[in-house]
Structure formats: structure tokens, C-alpha cells
Coordinates of C-alpha atoms and ligand atoms in Angstrom, one line a residue:
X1 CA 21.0 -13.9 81.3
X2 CA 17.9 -12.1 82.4
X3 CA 18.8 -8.7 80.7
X4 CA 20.5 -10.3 77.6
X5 CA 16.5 -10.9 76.6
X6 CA 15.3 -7.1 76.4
X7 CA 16.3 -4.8 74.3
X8 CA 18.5 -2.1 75.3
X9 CA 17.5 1.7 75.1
X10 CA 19.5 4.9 75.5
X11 CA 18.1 7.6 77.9
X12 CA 19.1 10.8 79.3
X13 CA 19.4 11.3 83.4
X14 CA 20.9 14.7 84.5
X15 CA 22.3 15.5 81.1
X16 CA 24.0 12.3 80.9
X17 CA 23.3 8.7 78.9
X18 CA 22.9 5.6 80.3
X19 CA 21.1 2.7 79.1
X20 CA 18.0 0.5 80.0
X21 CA 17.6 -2.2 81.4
X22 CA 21.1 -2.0 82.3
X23 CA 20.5 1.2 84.2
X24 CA 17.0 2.8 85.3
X25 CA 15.9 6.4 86.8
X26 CA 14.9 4.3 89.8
X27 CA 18.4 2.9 90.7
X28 CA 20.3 6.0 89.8
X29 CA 17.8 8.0 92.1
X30 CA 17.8 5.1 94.7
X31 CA 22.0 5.3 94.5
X32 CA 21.9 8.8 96.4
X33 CA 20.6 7.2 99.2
X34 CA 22.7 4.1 99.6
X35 CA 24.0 3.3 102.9
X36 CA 27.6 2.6 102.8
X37 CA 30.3 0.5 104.6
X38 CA 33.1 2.6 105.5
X39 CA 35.5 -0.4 104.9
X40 CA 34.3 -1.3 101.5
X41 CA 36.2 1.1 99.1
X42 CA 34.6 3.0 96.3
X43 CA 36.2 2.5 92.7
X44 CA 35.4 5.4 90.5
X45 CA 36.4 5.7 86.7
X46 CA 34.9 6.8 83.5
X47 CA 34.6 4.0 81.4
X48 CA 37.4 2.2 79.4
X49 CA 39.8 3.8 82.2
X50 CA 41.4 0.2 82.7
X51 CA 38.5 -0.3 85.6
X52 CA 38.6 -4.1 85.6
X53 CA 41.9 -3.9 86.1
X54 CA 41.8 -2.3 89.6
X55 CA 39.2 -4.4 90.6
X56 CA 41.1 -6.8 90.7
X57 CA 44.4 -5.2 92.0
X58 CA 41.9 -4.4 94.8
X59 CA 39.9 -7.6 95.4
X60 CA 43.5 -9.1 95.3
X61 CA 45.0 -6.6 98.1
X62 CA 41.7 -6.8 100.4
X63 CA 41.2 -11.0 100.5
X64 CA 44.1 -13.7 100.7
X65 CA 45.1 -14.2 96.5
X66 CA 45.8 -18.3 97.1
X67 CA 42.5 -18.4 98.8
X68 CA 40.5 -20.5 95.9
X69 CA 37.1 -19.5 97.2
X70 CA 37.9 -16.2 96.4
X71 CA 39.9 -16.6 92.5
X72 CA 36.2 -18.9 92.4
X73 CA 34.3 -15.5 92.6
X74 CA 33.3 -13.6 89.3
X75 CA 35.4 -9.8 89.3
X76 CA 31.7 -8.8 88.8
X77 CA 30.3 -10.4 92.0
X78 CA 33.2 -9.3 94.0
X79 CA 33.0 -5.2 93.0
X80 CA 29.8 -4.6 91.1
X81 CA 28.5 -1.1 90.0
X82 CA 26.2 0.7 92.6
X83 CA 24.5 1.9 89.2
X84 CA 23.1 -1.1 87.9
X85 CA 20.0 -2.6 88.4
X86 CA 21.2 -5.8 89.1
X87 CA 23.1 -4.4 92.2
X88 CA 21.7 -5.1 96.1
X89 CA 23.0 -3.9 98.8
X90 CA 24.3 -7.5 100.2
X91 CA 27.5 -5.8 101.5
X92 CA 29.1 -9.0 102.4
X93 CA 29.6 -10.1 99.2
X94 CA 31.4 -7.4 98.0
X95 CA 34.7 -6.3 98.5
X96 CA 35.0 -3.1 96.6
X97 CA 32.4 -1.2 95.3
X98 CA 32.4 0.4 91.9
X99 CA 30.6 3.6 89.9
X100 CA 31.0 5.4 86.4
X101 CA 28.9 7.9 88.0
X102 CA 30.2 11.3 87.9
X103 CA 30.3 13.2 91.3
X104 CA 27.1 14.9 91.4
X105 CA 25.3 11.4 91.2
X106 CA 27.4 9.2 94.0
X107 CA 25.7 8.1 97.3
X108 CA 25.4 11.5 99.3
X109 CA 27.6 9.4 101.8
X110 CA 30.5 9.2 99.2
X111 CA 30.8 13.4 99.6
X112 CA 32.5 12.8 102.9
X113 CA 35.9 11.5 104.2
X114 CA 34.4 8.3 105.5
X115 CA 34.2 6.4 101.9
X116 CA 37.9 5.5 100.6
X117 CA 37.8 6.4 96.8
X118 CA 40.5 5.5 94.3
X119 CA 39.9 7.7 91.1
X120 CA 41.6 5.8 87.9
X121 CA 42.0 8.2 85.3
X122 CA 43.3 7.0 81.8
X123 CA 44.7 9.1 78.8
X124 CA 41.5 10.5 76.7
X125 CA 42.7 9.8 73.5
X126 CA 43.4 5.6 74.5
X127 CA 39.7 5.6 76.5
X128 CA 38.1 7.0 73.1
X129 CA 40.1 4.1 71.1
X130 CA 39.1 2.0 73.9
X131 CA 35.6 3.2 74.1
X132 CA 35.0 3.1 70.2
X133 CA 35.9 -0.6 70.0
X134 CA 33.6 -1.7 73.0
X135 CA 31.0 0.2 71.0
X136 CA 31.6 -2.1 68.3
X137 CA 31.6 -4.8 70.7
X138 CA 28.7 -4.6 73.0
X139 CA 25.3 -5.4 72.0
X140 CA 23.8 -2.8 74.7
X141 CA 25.7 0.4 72.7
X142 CA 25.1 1.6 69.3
X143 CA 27.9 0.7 66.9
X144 CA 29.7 4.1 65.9
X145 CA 29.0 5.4 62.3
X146 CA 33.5 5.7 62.0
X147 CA 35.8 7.1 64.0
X148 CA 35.5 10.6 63.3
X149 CA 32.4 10.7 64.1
X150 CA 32.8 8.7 67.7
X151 CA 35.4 11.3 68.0
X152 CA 32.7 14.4 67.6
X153 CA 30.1 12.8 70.0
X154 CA 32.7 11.6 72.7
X155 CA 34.1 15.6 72.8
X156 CA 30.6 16.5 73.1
X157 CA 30.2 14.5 75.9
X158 CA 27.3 12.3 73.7
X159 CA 28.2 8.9 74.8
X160 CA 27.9 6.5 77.7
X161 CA 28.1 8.1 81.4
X162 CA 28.5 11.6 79.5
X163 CA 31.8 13.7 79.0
X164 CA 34.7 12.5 80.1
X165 CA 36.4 16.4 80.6
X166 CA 33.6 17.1 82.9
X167 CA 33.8 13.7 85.0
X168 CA 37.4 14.2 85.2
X169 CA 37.5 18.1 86.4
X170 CA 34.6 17.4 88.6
X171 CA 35.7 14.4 90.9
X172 CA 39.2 15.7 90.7
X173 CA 37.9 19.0 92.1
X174 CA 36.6 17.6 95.2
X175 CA 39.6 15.7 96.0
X176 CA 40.4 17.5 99.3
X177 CA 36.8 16.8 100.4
X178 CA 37.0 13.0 100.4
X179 CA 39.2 10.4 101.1
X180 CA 40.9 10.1 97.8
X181 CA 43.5 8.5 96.0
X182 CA 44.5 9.6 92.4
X183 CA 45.8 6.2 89.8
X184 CA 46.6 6.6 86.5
X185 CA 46.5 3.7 84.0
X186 CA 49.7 5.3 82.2
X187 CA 51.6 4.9 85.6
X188 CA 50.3 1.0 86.6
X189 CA 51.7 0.3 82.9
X190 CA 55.0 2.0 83.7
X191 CA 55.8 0.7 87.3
X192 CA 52.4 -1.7 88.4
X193 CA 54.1 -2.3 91.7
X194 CA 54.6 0.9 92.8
X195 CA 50.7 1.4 92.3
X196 CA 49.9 -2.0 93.8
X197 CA 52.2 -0.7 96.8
X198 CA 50.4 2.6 97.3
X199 CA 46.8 1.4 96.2
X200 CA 47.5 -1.2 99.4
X201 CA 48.9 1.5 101.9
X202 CA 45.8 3.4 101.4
X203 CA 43.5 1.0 101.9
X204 CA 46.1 0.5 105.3
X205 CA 47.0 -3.3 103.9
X206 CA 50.2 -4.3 104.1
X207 CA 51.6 -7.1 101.3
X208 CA 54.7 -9.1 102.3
X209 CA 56.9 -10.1 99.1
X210 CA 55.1 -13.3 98.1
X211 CA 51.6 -11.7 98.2
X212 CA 52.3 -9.1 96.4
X213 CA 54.2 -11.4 93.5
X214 CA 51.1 -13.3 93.3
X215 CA 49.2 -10.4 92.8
X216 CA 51.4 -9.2 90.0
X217 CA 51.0 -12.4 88.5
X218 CA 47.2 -12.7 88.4
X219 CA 46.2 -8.8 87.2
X220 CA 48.6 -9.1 83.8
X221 CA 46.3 -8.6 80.3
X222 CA 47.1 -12.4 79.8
X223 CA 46.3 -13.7 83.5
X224 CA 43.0 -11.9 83.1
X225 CA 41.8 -12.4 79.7
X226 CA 42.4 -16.1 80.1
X227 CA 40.7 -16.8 83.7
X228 CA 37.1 -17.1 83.3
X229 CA 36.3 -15.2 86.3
X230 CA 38.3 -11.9 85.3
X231 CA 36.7 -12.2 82.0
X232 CA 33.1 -12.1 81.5
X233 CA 33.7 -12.3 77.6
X234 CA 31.1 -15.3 78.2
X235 CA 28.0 -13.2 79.2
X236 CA 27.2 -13.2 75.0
X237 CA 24.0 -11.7 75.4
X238 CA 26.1 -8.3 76.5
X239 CA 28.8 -8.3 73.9
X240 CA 28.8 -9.6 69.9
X241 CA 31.8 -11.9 70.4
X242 CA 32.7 -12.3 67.2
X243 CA 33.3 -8.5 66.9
X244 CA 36.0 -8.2 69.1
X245 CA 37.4 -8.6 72.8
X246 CA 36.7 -7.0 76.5
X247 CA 40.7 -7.5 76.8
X248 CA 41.5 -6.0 73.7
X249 CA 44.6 -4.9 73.4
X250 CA 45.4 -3.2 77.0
X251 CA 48.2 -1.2 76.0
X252 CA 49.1 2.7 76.1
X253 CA 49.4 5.0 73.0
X254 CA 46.7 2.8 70.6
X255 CA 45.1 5.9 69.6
X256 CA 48.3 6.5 67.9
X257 CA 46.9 3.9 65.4
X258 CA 43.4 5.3 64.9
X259 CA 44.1 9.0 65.1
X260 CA 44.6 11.3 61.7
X261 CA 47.0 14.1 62.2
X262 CA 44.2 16.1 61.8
X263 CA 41.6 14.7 64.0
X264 CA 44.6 14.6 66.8
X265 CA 44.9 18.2 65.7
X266 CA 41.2 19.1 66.4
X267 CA 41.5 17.0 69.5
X268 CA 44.9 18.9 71.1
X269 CA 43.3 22.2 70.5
X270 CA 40.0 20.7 72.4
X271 CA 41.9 19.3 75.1
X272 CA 43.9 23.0 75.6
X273 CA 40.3 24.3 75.5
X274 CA 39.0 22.5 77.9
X275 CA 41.9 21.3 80.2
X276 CA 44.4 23.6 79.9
X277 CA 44.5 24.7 83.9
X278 CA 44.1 20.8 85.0
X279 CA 46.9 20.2 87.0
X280 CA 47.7 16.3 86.1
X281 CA 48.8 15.7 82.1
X282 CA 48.9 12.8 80.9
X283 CA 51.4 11.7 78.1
Ligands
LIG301 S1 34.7 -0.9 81.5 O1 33.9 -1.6 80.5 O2 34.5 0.5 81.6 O3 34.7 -1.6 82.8 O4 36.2 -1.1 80.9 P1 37.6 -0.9 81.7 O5 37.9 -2.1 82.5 O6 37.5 0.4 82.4 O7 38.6 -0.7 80.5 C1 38.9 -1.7 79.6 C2 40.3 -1.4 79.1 O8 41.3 -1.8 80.1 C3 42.2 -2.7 79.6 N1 42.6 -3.7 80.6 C4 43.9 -3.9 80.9 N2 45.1 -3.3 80.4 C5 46.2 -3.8 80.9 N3 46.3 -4.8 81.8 C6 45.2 -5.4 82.4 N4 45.3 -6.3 83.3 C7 43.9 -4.9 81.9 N5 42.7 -5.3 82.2 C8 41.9 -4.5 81.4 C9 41.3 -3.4 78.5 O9 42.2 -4.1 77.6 C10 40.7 -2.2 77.9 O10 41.6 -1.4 77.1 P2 41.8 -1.5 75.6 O11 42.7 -0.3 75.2 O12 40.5 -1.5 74.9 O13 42.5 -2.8 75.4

């Protein structure tokens, strides 16, 4: 791959880090400008929120899920980031569209009711487990000194795309502005059809009961980690694959395994800081 032959390079945008050549000033100030298809939905997540995962819940919903030219399509291909340099605007490729972006940054055309949005919002303290491994993982982000101090620089909002409190409070602050629907990660782990089943109502789709089996059957952590176009594991010039997995462990409550008492302490009495008037908890 092209980009797996430069060297990668933190930089600061609006406050907020991204890396080169992965991102650039020129896309992200080319982005506010795009011109959008009202029927192509807009995924939005911080990262680590479980984001592969409902792009492919959605690329599943929107085409036919036998159809073999489609399962023949990289995730990647199908719902690629309006962020990154590699995107073009060749709207019929794409099913879904996808952004990290906080709000501030989105296509000025995204601010209105004509873009369908799903927000997928994941438990902070499973996206900063989450987040510290691919870290560790991916050649394009600096490996974390330890946890603690991943911990420190992910409150502070010092990491890739920013703070996750502000992205958060911001987008969900807007909500009655746009055309948005709310998903939780926690919630498509408790009851995945229900999700699948509003996720498809919004995007007015409906699923009769062997489509929407299929689907359930090809979105599992299994299903996806093993099929080569869900998984992009392969792209080894992004990611140091002997250091770990994109489909790591895709469960809720990890952080139970990586937090101290004391740093989930420090990290409850952040949170109450910080969050304490948001009106969605998470468990
Ligand atoms: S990224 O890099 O921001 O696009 O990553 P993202 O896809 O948002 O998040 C990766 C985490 O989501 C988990 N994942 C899943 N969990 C359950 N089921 C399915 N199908 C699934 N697909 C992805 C993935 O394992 C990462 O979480 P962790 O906790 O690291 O395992």
C-alpha cells in the first residue's frame, strides 16, 4: 500500500490530533465542503466505539446480504472515512459514509436534517482498553509508555480525533438539529436484533426474517474476524501484526482487566466531573 511507505506524523487541526499521511489539513478543510447524498447515511463514532461493526450492520441492511458481489467488497470500500486522504467522492461506490470527526468539523451539509446520522457511542473505560491496544497495534500511532499513562493523555483529550467527553457532549447536543439516531455498543451486545431492527427502520428498510438471520450471522466477532473483507488485518503496512488483533477481544467490561482500583477511582471522579449532567449512562 501507497501510504504504508511514508512515515506517519502526528499534527494538531482545531485542537485535535490526527495523523499524516493518513489525514491532511487539505482534506479536513476540503471535508466542510463535501457534497452529500441524502440517501447515503453518515456513520459517526469516536474511535474503538465498535465502528466496524455497524458498518457492516449497515452495508448488510442497505444491499441484498446473499448478493456475492457485495460480501466481495472490502467493509473499507463500502463505508470509507470522509476524513482520509484516500477518500473521493465516487458516491456510487459507497453505501454508508463514515467520520471520527467531531461535530464542529462534518460537512456543513451534515448540520441539517437531510443527512441520516447514526451516533455509536461505546463505554469510555472499554474504548480506552480498546484504544490502548490498537495503539500497540498500529504502526501509524505511537505505542503508549503503560497504561496509566494512556489513561492521563486519553482524559486529557491527547490522543487520536481528541477527547472523547467533548465528541460525545457535542454531537449528542445537536441531536434535535439533525436526523439522528443514538446506538450504543453495550446495547447491540445485549440484544443485537433489536438494534439491527431499529438501525433498519431508520434508514426506512424493512428485513423479512431470513434477511435479518443472515445478517446476524455475518456481523458476529467470529464471522468478521475470519472473512477477509470485514478484516483488513492484511493491510500490514498499517498495523504490527504480530502485536496484536483489529478484532481483539470485542467484548464489554475488558477494562475491568486493565483498570487499578485506583486509576478507576481517578477515572469515576473524572467522569462525574465531566459528565455528570449527560443524560445517557452507560454501565
Ligand atoms: S476503529 O479503528 O475506530 O474503526 O475501531 P472500531 O471498529 O470503532 O472498534 C473496534 C472495536 O470493536 C470491536 N468489534 C466488535 N465487537 C463485537 N462484535 C463485532 N462484530 C465487532 N467488530 C468489531 C473490536 O473487537 C474492537 O474492540 P476491542 O475491545 O478492542 O476488542
Amino acid at each position: 500500500m501507497e501510504m504504508a511507505k511514508k512515515s506517519f506524523e502526528y499534527f494538531q487541526y482545531n485542537g485535535v490530533t490526527f495523523v499524516s499521511p493518513i489525514h491532511s489539513i487539505e482534506q479536513l478543510e476540503w471535508v466542510k465542503d463535501l457534497k452529500m447524498d441524502p440517501d447515503i447515511p453518515l456513520l459517526v463514532s469516536y474511535p474503538k466505539s465498535g465502528t466496524t461493526w455497524v458498518q457492516q450492520i449497515v452495508s448488510l441492511i442497505l444491499s441484498n446480504p446473499n448478493d456475492t458481489d457485495e460480501k466481495s467488497k472490502n467493509l473499507s470500500q463500502k463505508a470509507p472515512w470522509i476524513e482520509y486522504t484516500l477518500f473521493k467522492t465516487d458516491f456510487n461506490k459507497h453505501q454508508l459514509l463514515t467520520t471520527h470527526l467531531n461535530h464542529e468539523m462534518v460537512p456543513n451539509v451534515v448540520k441539517s436534517k437531510m443527512i441520516k446520522i447514526i451516533y455509536l457511542a461505546r463505554n469510555p473505560k472499554d474504548v480506552i482498553v480498546s484504544s490502548y491496544h490498537f495503539h500497540k497495534y498500529s504502526r501509524f500511532l505511537t505505542a503508549p509508555k503503560d497504561f496509566q499513562d494512556f489513561l492521563e493523555q486519553f482524559v486529557e483529550g491527547n490522543v487520536f480525533y481528541g477527547s472523547w467527553f467533548d465528541h460525545i457532549r457535542d454531537w449528542y447536543s445537536h441531536k434535535d438539529e439533525l436526523n439522528f439516531l443514538f446506538v450504543t455498543y453495550e446495547d447491540m451486545q445485549k440484544d443485537l436484533r433489536s438494534v439491527i431492527e431499529k438501525v433498519a427502520s431508520f434508514l426506512n428498510k424493512k428485513l423479512d426474517a431470513g434477511t435479518l438471520e443472515s445478517i446476524l450471522d455475518q456481523c458476529t466477532f467470529n464471522a468478521m474476524k475470519k472473512n477477509p473483507y470485514t478484516n483488513s488485518h492484511n493491510l500490514s503496512g498499517l498495523f504490527h501484526s504480530d502485536k496484536g488483533s483489529f478484532y481483539r477481544k470485542g467484548i464489554v467490561g475488558d477494562w475491568k482487566n486493565h483498570f487499578l482500583v485506583s486509576q478507576n477511582e481517578w477515572f469515576d471522579s473524572i467522569y462525574q466531573e465531566k459528565m455528570a449532567d449527560f443524560p445517557v449512562k452507560f454501565d
